[in-house]
Short mmCIF file of C-alpha atoms in Angstrom, two decimals:
data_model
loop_
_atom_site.label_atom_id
_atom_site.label_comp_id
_atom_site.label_asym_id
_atom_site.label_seq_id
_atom_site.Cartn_x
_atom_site.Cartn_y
_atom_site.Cartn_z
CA UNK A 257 11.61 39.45 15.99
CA UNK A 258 11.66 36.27 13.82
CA UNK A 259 9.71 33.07 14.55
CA UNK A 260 11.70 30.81 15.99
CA UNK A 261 12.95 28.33 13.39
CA UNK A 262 11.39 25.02 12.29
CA UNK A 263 13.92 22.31 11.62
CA UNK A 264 13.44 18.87 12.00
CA UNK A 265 16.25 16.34 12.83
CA UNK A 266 16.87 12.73 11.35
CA UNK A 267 16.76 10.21 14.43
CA UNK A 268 15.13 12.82 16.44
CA UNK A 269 13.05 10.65 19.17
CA UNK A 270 10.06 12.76 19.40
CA UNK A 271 8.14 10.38 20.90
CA UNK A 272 9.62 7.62 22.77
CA UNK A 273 13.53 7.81 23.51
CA UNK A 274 13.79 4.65 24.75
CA UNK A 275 11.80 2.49 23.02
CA UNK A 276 12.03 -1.76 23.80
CA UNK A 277 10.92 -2.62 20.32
CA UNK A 278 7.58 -3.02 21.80
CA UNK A 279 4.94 -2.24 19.29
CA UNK A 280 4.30 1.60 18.52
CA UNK A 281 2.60 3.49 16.01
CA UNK A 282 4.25 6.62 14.76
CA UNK A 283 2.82 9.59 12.77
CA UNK A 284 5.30 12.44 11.45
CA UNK A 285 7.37 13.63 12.34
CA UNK A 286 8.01 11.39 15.55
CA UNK A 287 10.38 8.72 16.01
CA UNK A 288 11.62 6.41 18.21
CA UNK A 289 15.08 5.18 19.90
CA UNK A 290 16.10 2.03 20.86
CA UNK A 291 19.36 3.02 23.07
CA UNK A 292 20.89 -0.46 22.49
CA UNK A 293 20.36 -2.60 20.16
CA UNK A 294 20.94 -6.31 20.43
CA UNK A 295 24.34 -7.37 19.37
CA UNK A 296 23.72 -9.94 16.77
CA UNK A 297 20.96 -10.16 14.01
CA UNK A 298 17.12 -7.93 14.69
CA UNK A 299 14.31 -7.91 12.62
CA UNK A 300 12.63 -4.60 12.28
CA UNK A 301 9.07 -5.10 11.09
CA UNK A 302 6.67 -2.18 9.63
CA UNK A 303 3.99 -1.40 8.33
CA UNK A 304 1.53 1.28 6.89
CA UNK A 305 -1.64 1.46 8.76
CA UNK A 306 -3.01 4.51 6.86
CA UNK A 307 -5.97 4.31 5.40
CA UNK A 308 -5.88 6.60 2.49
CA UNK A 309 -3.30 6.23 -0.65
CA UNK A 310 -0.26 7.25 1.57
CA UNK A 311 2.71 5.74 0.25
CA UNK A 312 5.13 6.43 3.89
CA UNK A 313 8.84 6.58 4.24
CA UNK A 314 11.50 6.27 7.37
CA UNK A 315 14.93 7.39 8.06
CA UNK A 316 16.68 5.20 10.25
CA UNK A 317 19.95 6.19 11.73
CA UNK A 318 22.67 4.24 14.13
CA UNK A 319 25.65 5.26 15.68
CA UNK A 320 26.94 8.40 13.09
CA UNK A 321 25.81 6.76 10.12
CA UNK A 322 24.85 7.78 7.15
CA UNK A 323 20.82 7.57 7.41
CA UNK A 324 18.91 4.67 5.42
CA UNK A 325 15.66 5.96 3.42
CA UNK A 326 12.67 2.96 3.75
CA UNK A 327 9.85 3.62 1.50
CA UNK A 328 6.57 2.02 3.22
CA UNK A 329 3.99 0.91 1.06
CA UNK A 330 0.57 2.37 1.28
CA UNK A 331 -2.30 -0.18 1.64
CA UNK A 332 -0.24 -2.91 1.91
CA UNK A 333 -1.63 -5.49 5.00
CA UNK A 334 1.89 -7.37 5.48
CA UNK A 335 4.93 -6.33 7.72
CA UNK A 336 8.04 -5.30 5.76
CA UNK A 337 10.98 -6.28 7.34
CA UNK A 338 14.74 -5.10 7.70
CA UNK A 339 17.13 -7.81 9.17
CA UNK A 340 20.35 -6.31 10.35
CA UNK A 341 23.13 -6.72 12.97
CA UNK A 342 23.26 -3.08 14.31
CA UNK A 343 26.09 -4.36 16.85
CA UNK A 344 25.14 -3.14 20.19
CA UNK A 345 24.44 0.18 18.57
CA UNK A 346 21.49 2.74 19.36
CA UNK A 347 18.75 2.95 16.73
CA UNK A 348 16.72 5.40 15.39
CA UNK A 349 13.54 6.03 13.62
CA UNK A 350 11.69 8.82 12.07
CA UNK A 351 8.46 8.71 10.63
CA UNK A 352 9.46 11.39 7.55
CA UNK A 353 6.31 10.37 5.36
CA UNK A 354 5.13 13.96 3.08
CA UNK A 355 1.56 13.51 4.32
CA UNK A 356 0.43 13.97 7.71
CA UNK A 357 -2.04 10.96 7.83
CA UNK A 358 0.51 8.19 7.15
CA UNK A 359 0.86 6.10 10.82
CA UNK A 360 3.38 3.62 10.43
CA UNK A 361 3.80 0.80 13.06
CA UNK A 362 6.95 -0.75 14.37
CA UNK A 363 8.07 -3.57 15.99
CA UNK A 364 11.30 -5.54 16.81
CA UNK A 365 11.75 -8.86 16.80
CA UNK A 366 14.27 -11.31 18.01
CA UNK A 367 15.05 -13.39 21.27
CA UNK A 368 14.32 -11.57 24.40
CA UNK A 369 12.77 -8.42 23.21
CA UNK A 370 9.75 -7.09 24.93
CA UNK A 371 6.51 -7.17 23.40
CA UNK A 372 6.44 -10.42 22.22
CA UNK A 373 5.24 -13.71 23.86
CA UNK A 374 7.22 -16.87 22.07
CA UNK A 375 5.08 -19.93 22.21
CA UNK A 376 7.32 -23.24 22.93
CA UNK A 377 8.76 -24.33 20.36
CA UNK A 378 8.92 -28.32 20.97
CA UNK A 379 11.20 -30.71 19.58
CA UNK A 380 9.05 -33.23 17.07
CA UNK A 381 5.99 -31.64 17.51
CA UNK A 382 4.59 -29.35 14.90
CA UNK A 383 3.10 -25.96 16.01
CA UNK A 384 0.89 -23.59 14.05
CA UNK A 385 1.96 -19.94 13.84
CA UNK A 386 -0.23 -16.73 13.36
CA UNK A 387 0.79 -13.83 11.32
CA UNK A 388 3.13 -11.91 13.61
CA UNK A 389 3.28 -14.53 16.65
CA UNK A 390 6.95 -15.92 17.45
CA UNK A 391 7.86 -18.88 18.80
CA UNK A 392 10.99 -20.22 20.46
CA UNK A 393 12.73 -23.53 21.82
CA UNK A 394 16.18 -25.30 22.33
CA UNK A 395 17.73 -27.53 19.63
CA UNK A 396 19.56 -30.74 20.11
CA UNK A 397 23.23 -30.81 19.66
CA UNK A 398 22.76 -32.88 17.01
CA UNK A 399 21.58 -32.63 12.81
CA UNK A 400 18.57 -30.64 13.24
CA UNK A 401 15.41 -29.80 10.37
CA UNK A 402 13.09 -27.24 10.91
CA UNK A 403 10.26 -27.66 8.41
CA UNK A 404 8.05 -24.60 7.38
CA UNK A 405 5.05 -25.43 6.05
CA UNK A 406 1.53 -23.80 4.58
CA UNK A 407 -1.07 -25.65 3.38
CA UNK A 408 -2.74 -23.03 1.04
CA UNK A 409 -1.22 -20.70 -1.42
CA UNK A 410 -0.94 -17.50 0.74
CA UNK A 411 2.97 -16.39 0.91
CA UNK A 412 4.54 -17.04 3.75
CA UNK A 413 7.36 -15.16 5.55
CA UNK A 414 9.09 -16.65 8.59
CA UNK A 415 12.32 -14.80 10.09
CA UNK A 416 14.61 -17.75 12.09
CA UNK A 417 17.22 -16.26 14.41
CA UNK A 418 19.72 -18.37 16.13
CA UNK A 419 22.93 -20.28 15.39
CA UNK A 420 26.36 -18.69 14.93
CA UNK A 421 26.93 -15.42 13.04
CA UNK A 422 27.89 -15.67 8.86
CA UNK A 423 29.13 -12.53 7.83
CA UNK A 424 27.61 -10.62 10.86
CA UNK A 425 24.53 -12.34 10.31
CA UNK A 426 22.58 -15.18 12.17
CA UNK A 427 19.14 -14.72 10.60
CA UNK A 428 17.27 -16.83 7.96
CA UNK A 429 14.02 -15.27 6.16
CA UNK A 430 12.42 -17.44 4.47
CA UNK A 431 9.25 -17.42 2.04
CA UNK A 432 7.11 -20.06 0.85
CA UNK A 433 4.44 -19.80 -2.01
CA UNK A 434 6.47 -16.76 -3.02
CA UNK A 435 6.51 -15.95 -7.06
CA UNK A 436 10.22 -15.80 -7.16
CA UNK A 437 10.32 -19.50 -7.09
CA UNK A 438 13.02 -21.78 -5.75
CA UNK A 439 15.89 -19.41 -4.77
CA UNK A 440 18.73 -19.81 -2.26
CA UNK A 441 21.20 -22.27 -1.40
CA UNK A 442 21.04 -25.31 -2.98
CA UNK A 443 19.09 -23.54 -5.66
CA UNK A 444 21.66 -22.29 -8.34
CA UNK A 445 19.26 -18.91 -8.20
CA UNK A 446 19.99 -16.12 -5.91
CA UNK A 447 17.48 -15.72 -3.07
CA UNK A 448 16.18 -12.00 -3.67
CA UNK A 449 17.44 -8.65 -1.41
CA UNK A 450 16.68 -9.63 2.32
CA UNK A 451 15.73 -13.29 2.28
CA UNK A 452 17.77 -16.22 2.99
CA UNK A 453 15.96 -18.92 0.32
CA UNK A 454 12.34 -18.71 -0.93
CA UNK A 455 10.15 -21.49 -2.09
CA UNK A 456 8.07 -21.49 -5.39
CA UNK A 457 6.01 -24.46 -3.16
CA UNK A 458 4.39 -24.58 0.38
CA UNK A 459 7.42 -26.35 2.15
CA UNK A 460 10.81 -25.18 2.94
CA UNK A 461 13.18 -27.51 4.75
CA UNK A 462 16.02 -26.13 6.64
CA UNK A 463 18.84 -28.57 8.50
CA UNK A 464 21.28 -26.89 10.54
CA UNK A 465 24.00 -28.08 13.42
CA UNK A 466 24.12 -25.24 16.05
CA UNK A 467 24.90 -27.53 18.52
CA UNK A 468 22.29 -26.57 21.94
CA UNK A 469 21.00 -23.81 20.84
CA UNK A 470 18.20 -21.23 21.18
CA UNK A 471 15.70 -21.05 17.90
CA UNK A 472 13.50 -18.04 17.42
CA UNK A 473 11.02 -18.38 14.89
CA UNK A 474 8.77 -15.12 13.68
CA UNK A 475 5.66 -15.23 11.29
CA UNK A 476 5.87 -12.02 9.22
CA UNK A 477 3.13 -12.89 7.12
CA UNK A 478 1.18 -10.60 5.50
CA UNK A 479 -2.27 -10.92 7.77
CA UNK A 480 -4.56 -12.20 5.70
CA UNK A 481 -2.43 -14.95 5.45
CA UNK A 482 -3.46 -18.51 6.95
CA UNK A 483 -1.31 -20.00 9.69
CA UNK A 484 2.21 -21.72 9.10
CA UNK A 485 3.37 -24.47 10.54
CA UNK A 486 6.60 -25.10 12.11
CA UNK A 487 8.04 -28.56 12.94
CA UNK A 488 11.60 -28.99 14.70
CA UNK A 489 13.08 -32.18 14.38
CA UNK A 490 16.02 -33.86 16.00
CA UNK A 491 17.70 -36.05 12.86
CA UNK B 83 -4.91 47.80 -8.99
CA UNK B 84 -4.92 44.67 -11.11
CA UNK B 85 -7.52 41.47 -10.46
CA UNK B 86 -6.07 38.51 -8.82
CA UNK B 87 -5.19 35.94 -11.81
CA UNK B 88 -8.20 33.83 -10.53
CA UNK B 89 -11.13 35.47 -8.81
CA UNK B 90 -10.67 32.79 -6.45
CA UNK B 91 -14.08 32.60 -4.07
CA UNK B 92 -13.04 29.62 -2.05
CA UNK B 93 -16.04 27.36 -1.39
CA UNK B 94 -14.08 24.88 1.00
CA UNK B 95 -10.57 25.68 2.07
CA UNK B 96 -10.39 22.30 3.86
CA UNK B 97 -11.83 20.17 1.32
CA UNK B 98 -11.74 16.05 2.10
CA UNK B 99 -12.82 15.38 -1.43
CA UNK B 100 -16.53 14.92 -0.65
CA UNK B 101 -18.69 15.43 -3.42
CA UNK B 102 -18.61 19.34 -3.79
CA UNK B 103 -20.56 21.68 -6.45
CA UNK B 104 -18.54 24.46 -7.31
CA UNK B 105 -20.27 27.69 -8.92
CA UNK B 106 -18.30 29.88 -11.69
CA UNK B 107 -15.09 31.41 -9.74
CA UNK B 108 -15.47 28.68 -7.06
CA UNK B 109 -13.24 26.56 -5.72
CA UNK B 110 -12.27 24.18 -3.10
CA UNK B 111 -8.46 23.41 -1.36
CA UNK B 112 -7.32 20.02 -0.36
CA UNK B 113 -4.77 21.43 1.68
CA UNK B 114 -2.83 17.92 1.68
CA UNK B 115 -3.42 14.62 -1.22
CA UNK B 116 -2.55 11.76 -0.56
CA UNK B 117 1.11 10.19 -1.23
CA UNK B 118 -0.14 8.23 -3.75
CA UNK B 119 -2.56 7.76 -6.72
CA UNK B 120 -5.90 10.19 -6.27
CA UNK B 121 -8.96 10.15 -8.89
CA UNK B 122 -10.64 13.42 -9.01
CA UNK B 123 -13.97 13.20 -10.70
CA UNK B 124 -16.00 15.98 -12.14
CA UNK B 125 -18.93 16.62 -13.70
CA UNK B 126 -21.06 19.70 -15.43
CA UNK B 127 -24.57 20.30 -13.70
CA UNK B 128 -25.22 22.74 -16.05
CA UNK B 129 -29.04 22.61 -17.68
CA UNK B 130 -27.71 24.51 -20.41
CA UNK B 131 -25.56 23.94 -23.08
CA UNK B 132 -22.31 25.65 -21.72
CA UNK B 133 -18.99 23.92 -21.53
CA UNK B 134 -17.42 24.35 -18.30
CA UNK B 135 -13.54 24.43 -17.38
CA UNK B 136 -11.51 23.53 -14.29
CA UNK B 137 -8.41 25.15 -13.49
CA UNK B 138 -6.21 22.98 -11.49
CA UNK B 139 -3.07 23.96 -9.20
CA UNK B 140 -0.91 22.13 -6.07
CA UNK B 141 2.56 23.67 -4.93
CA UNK B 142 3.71 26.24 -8.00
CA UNK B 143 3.09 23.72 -10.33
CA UNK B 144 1.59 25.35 -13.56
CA UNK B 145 -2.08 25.78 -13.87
CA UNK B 146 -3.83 22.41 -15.48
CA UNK B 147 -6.85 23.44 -17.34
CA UNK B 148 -9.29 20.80 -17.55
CA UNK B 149 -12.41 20.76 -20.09
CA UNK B 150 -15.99 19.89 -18.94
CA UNK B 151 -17.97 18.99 -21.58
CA UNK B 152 -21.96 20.10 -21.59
CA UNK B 153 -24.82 18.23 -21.19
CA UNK B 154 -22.53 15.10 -20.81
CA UNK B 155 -23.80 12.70 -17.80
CA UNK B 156 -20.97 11.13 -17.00
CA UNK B 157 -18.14 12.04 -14.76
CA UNK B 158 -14.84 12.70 -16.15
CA UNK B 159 -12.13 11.97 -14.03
CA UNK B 160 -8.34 13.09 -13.67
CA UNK B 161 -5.74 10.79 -12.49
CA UNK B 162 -2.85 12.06 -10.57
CA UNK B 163 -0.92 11.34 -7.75
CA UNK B 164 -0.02 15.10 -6.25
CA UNK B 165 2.35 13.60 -3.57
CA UNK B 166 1.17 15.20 0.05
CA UNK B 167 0.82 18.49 -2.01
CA UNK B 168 -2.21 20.86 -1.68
CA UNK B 169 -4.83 20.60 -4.38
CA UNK B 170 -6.87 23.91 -5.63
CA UNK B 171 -9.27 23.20 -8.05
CA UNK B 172 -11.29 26.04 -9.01
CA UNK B 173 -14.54 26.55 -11.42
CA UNK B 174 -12.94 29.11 -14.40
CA UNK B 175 -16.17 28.49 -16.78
CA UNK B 176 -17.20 31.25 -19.00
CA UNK B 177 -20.92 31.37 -18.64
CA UNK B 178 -22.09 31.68 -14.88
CA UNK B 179 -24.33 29.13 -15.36
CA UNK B 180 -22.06 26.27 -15.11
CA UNK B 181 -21.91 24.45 -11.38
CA UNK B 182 -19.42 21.63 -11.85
CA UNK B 183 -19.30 18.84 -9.36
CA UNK B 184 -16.18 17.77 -8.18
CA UNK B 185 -15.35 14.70 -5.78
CA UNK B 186 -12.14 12.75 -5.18
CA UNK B 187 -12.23 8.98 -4.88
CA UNK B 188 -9.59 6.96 -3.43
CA UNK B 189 -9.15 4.92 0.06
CA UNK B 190 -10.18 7.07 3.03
CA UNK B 191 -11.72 9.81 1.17
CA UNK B 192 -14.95 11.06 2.43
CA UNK B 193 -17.41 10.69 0.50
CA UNK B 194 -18.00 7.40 -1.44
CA UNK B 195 -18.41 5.41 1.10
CA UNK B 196 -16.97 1.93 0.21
CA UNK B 197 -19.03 -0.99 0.31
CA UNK B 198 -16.92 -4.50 1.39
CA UNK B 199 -15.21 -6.13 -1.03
CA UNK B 200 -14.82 -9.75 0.06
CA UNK B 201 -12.60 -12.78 -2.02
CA UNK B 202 -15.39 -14.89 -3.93
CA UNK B 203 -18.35 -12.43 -3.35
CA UNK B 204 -19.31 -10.55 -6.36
CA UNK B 205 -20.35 -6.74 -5.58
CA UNK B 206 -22.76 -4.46 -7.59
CA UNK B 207 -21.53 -1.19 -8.01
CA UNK B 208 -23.91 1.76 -9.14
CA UNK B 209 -22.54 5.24 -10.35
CA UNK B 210 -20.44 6.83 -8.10
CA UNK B 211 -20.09 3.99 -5.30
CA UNK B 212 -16.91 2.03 -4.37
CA UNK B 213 -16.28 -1.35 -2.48
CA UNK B 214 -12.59 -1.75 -1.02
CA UNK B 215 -11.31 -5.03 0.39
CA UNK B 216 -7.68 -6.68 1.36
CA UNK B 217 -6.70 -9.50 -0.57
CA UNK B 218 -5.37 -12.91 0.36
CA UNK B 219 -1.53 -12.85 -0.11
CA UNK B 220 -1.96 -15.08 -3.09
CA UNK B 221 -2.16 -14.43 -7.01
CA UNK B 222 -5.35 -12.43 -7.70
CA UNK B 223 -8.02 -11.90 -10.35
CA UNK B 224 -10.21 -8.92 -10.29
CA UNK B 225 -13.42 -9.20 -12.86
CA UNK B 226 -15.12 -6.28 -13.73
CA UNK B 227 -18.22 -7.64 -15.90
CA UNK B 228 -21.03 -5.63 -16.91
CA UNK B 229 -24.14 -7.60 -18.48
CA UNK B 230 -25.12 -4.60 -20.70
CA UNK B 231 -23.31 -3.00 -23.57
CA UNK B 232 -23.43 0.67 -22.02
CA UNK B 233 -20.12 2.26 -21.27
CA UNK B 234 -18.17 1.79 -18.18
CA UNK B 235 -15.09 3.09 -16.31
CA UNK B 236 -13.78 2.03 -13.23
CA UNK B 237 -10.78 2.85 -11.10
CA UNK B 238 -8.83 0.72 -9.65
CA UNK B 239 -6.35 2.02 -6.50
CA UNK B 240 -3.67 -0.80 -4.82
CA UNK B 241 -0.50 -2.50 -5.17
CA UNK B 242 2.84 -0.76 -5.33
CA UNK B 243 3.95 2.37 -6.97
CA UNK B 244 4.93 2.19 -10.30
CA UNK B 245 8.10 4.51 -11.54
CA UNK B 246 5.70 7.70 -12.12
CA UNK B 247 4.46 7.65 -8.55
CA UNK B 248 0.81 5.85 -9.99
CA UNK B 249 -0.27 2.88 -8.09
CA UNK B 250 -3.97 3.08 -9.92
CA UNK B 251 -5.55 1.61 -12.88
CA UNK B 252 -8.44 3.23 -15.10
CA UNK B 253 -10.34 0.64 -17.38
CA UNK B 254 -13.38 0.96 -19.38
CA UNK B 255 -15.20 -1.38 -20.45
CA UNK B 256 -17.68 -1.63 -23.84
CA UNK B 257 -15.47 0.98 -25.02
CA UNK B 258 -14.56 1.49 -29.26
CA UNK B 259 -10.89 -0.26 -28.90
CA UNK B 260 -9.24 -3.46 -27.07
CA UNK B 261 -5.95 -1.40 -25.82
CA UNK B 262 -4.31 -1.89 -22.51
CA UNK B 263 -0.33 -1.95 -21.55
CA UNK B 264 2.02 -3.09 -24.45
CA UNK B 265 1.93 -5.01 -26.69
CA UNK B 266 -1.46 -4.26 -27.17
CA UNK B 267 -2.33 -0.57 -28.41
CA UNK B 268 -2.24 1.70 -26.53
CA UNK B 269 -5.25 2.99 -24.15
CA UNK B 270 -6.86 6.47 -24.41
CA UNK B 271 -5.12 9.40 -21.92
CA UNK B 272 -6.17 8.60 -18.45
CA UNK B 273 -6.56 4.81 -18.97
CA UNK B 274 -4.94 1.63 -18.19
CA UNK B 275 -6.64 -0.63 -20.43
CA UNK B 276 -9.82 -0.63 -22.45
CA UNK B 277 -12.24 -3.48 -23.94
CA UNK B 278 -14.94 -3.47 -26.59
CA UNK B 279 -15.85 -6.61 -24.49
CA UNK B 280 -17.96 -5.85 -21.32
CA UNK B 281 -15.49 -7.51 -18.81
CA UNK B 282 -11.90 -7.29 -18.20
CA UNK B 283 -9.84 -9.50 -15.60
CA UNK B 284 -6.73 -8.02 -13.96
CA UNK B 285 -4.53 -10.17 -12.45
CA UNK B 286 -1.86 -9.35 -9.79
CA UNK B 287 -0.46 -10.57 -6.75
CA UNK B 288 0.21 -7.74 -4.44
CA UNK B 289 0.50 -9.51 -1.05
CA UNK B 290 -2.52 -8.88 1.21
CA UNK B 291 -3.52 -4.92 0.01
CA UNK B 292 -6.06 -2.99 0.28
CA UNK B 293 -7.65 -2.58 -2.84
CA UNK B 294 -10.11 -0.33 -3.74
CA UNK B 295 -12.73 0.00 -6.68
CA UNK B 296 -15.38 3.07 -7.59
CA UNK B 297 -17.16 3.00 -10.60
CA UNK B 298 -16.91 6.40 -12.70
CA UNK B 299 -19.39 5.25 -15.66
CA UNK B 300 -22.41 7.41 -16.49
CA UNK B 301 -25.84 7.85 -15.38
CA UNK B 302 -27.76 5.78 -17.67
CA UNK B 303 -24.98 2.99 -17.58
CA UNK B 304 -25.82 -0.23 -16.01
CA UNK B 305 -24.24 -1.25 -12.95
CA UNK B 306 -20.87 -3.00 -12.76
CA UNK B 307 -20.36 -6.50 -11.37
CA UNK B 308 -16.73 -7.23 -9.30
CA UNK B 309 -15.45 -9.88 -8.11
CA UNK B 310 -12.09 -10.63 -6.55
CA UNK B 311 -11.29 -14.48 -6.32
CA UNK B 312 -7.77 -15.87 -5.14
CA UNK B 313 -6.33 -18.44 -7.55
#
């Protein structure tokens, strides 16, 4: 009688079915579910760790919709991120990359989420941030500036969470030494697909009024970038 | 009953893309590429003066005949990127005196084993050997400089895709023309940019890659110096 018939599903957790956002590395075909997602803005960081030409790809699917294609980029050392409000929905993620050695790895980030340990984030006191280390701390409910700062020319990617939610969103990324330039508010350009502002410089400013509020600050940097530093201040 | 279309004698079915010599009616399977840019290098061992030919297949793509000149001592390479496929290659030549070396370069490819490739440390690289490194997430330049006037070719592998799927870069240097993307003139099949010059600076910023070099020149050219340095 016939073989019994190969198929493989989008969103199909093959691996872990109920996955934290905890770091994992995924090969295809597997994937990975998160059964709830957080109910206001996530950062979804990955990367290709192959180490041959592979240029990867992942479906990711939520709820019944329709599934979104993310081509990974082969060789490249930096996270790529995706920063969404998946509302409380579940979240899947297959690895469907053609070639068999392309390991992708996968983490979410945001307040609370396992696998990540937030250093304090102090009012008035700077702090210096590794490529993928978070930090986290209270605002004032005052004027606030949070200053993001390199001092070298390696681009810089920071993902800020907190505040309320604009148009479903409560995340800022922001890039400094980037080659678009100056873009975002304030600008007159139009920061590009995903980020908030970037900065042609090595400083971005941002001021905010959130009131008492938590602030989550990630370093998605690619990682052979030098430390950032952050500096909260109470205006 | 009728001959198979190749009389295929298949000298690795599992072929990494180590260096590999392939006798007439030989021929070695990659049974998956990479998803991205691959250089496959070959080269006639022949003592005599017969021209060899490859015949190249992945999926039920049409055959891609590929000429190997005689007597010529440097390896000509064939820049592709065969997307996960399988890759036959298999020696068609003529005359049965015609081994043909084949190897694929590219990250993770057995092999050519690369040498580091560190920001601000120039590398020597002989015939045949590669250096791969990651880059600071900052504009880069990449000098390829040979201090002699013999003729080089190196390949280049990093940085995104391109439309076509390529994500490499060929470039010779010493070579009979300037020609590179436009508006210069355009570079010979195969090539990304040439220079009658014996160095040639590509500049990029990719983020923090992985970039890998292998120098393809001949046997009696000199070796070639690189050096990445962020700006």
């Amino acid at each position: 009688m016939s073989s019994k018939p190969k198929f493989q599903v989008l969103g199909a957790a093959l691996s872990t079915t109920t996955w934290d956002g905890s770091p994992v590395t995924i090969s295809p075909p597997d994937g990975v579910t998160m059964p709830q997602t957080t109910n206001g803005s996530m950062v979804l960081a990955y990367q290709n760790n192959a180490t041959m030409n592979n240029n990867g790809k992942l479906a990711l699917t939520s709820g019944g919709s329709q599934p979104i294609f993310l081509s990974v980029q082969a060789l490249l050392m930096q996270p790529s991120i995706l920063v969404q409000n998946w509302g409380a929905n579940n979240l899947n993620i297959t690895n469907i990359s053609p070639a068999a050695a392309t390991p992708i790895w996968l983490e979410a980030f945001g307040p609370g989420l396992p696998g990540q340990k937030p250093v304090p984030l102090p009012i008035g006191t700077p702090i210096k941030l590794s490529p993928t280390a978070v930090a986290q701390g209270n605002s004032s409910p005052n004027w606030m500036q949070l200053i993001l700062t390199s001092n070298t020319s390696n681009l810089t990617v920071l993902s800020i969470i907190g505040g309320p939610e604009i148009s479903g969103s409560n995340a800022y990324v922001i890039a400094l030494n980037s080659s678009f330039g100056n873009t975002g508010p304030g600008t007159g350009n139009p920061a590009p697909q995903g980020y908030y502002a970037t900065a042609g410089g090595n400083s971005y400013s941002l001021e905010f009024n959130w009131s008492s509020s938590a602030v989550y600050v990630a370093n998605m940097s690619p990682s052979t970038a030098a430390q950032a530093t952050v500096q909260m201040i109470s205006l | 009953m009728s001959e198979p279309i190749f009389a295929y004698i298949a000298a690795d079915s599992a072929w990494n893309g180590a260096p590999t010599v392939l006798g007439q009616s030989q021929g070695v399977t990659m049974p998956q590429t990479p998803n991205g840019s691959l250089v496959l290098g070959y080269f006639n061992r022949s003592t005599q003066n017969n021209a060899g030919r490859l015949m190249v297949t992945s999926g039920g793509s049409v055959p891609l005949p590929l000429n190997v000149p005689a007597l010529a001592r440097a390896i000509s390479i064939y820049l592709n990127n065969w997307g996960a496929n399988n890759l036959n290659v298999t020696n068609v030549s003529v005359n049965t005196d015609t081994p043909i070396m084949v190897e694929a370069f590219g990250p993770g490819i057995p092999g050519a084993q690369p040498m580091p490739l560190a920001a601000g440390t120039p590398v020597q690289l002989a015939l045949g050997q590669a250096a791969q490194g990651t880059t600071p997430p900052s504009w880069i330049l990449l000098s390829l400089t040979s201090n002699s006037a013999t003729s080089e070719t190196l390949a280049v592998i990093g940085g995104p895709q391109d439309a076509t799927g390529n994500n490499a870069y060929v470039i010779g240097l010493n070579a009979d023309a300037d020609t590179g993307p436009p508006p210069q003139n355009p570079p010979p099949p195969g090539y990304y940019a040439t220079r009658t010059g014996n160095t040639y600076s590509l500049q990029f910023n990719w983020s923090a890659v992985s970039i890998y070099v292998a120098n393809l020149s001949s046997q009696t050219a000199k070796p070639v110096t690189v050096l990445l340095q962020s700006l």
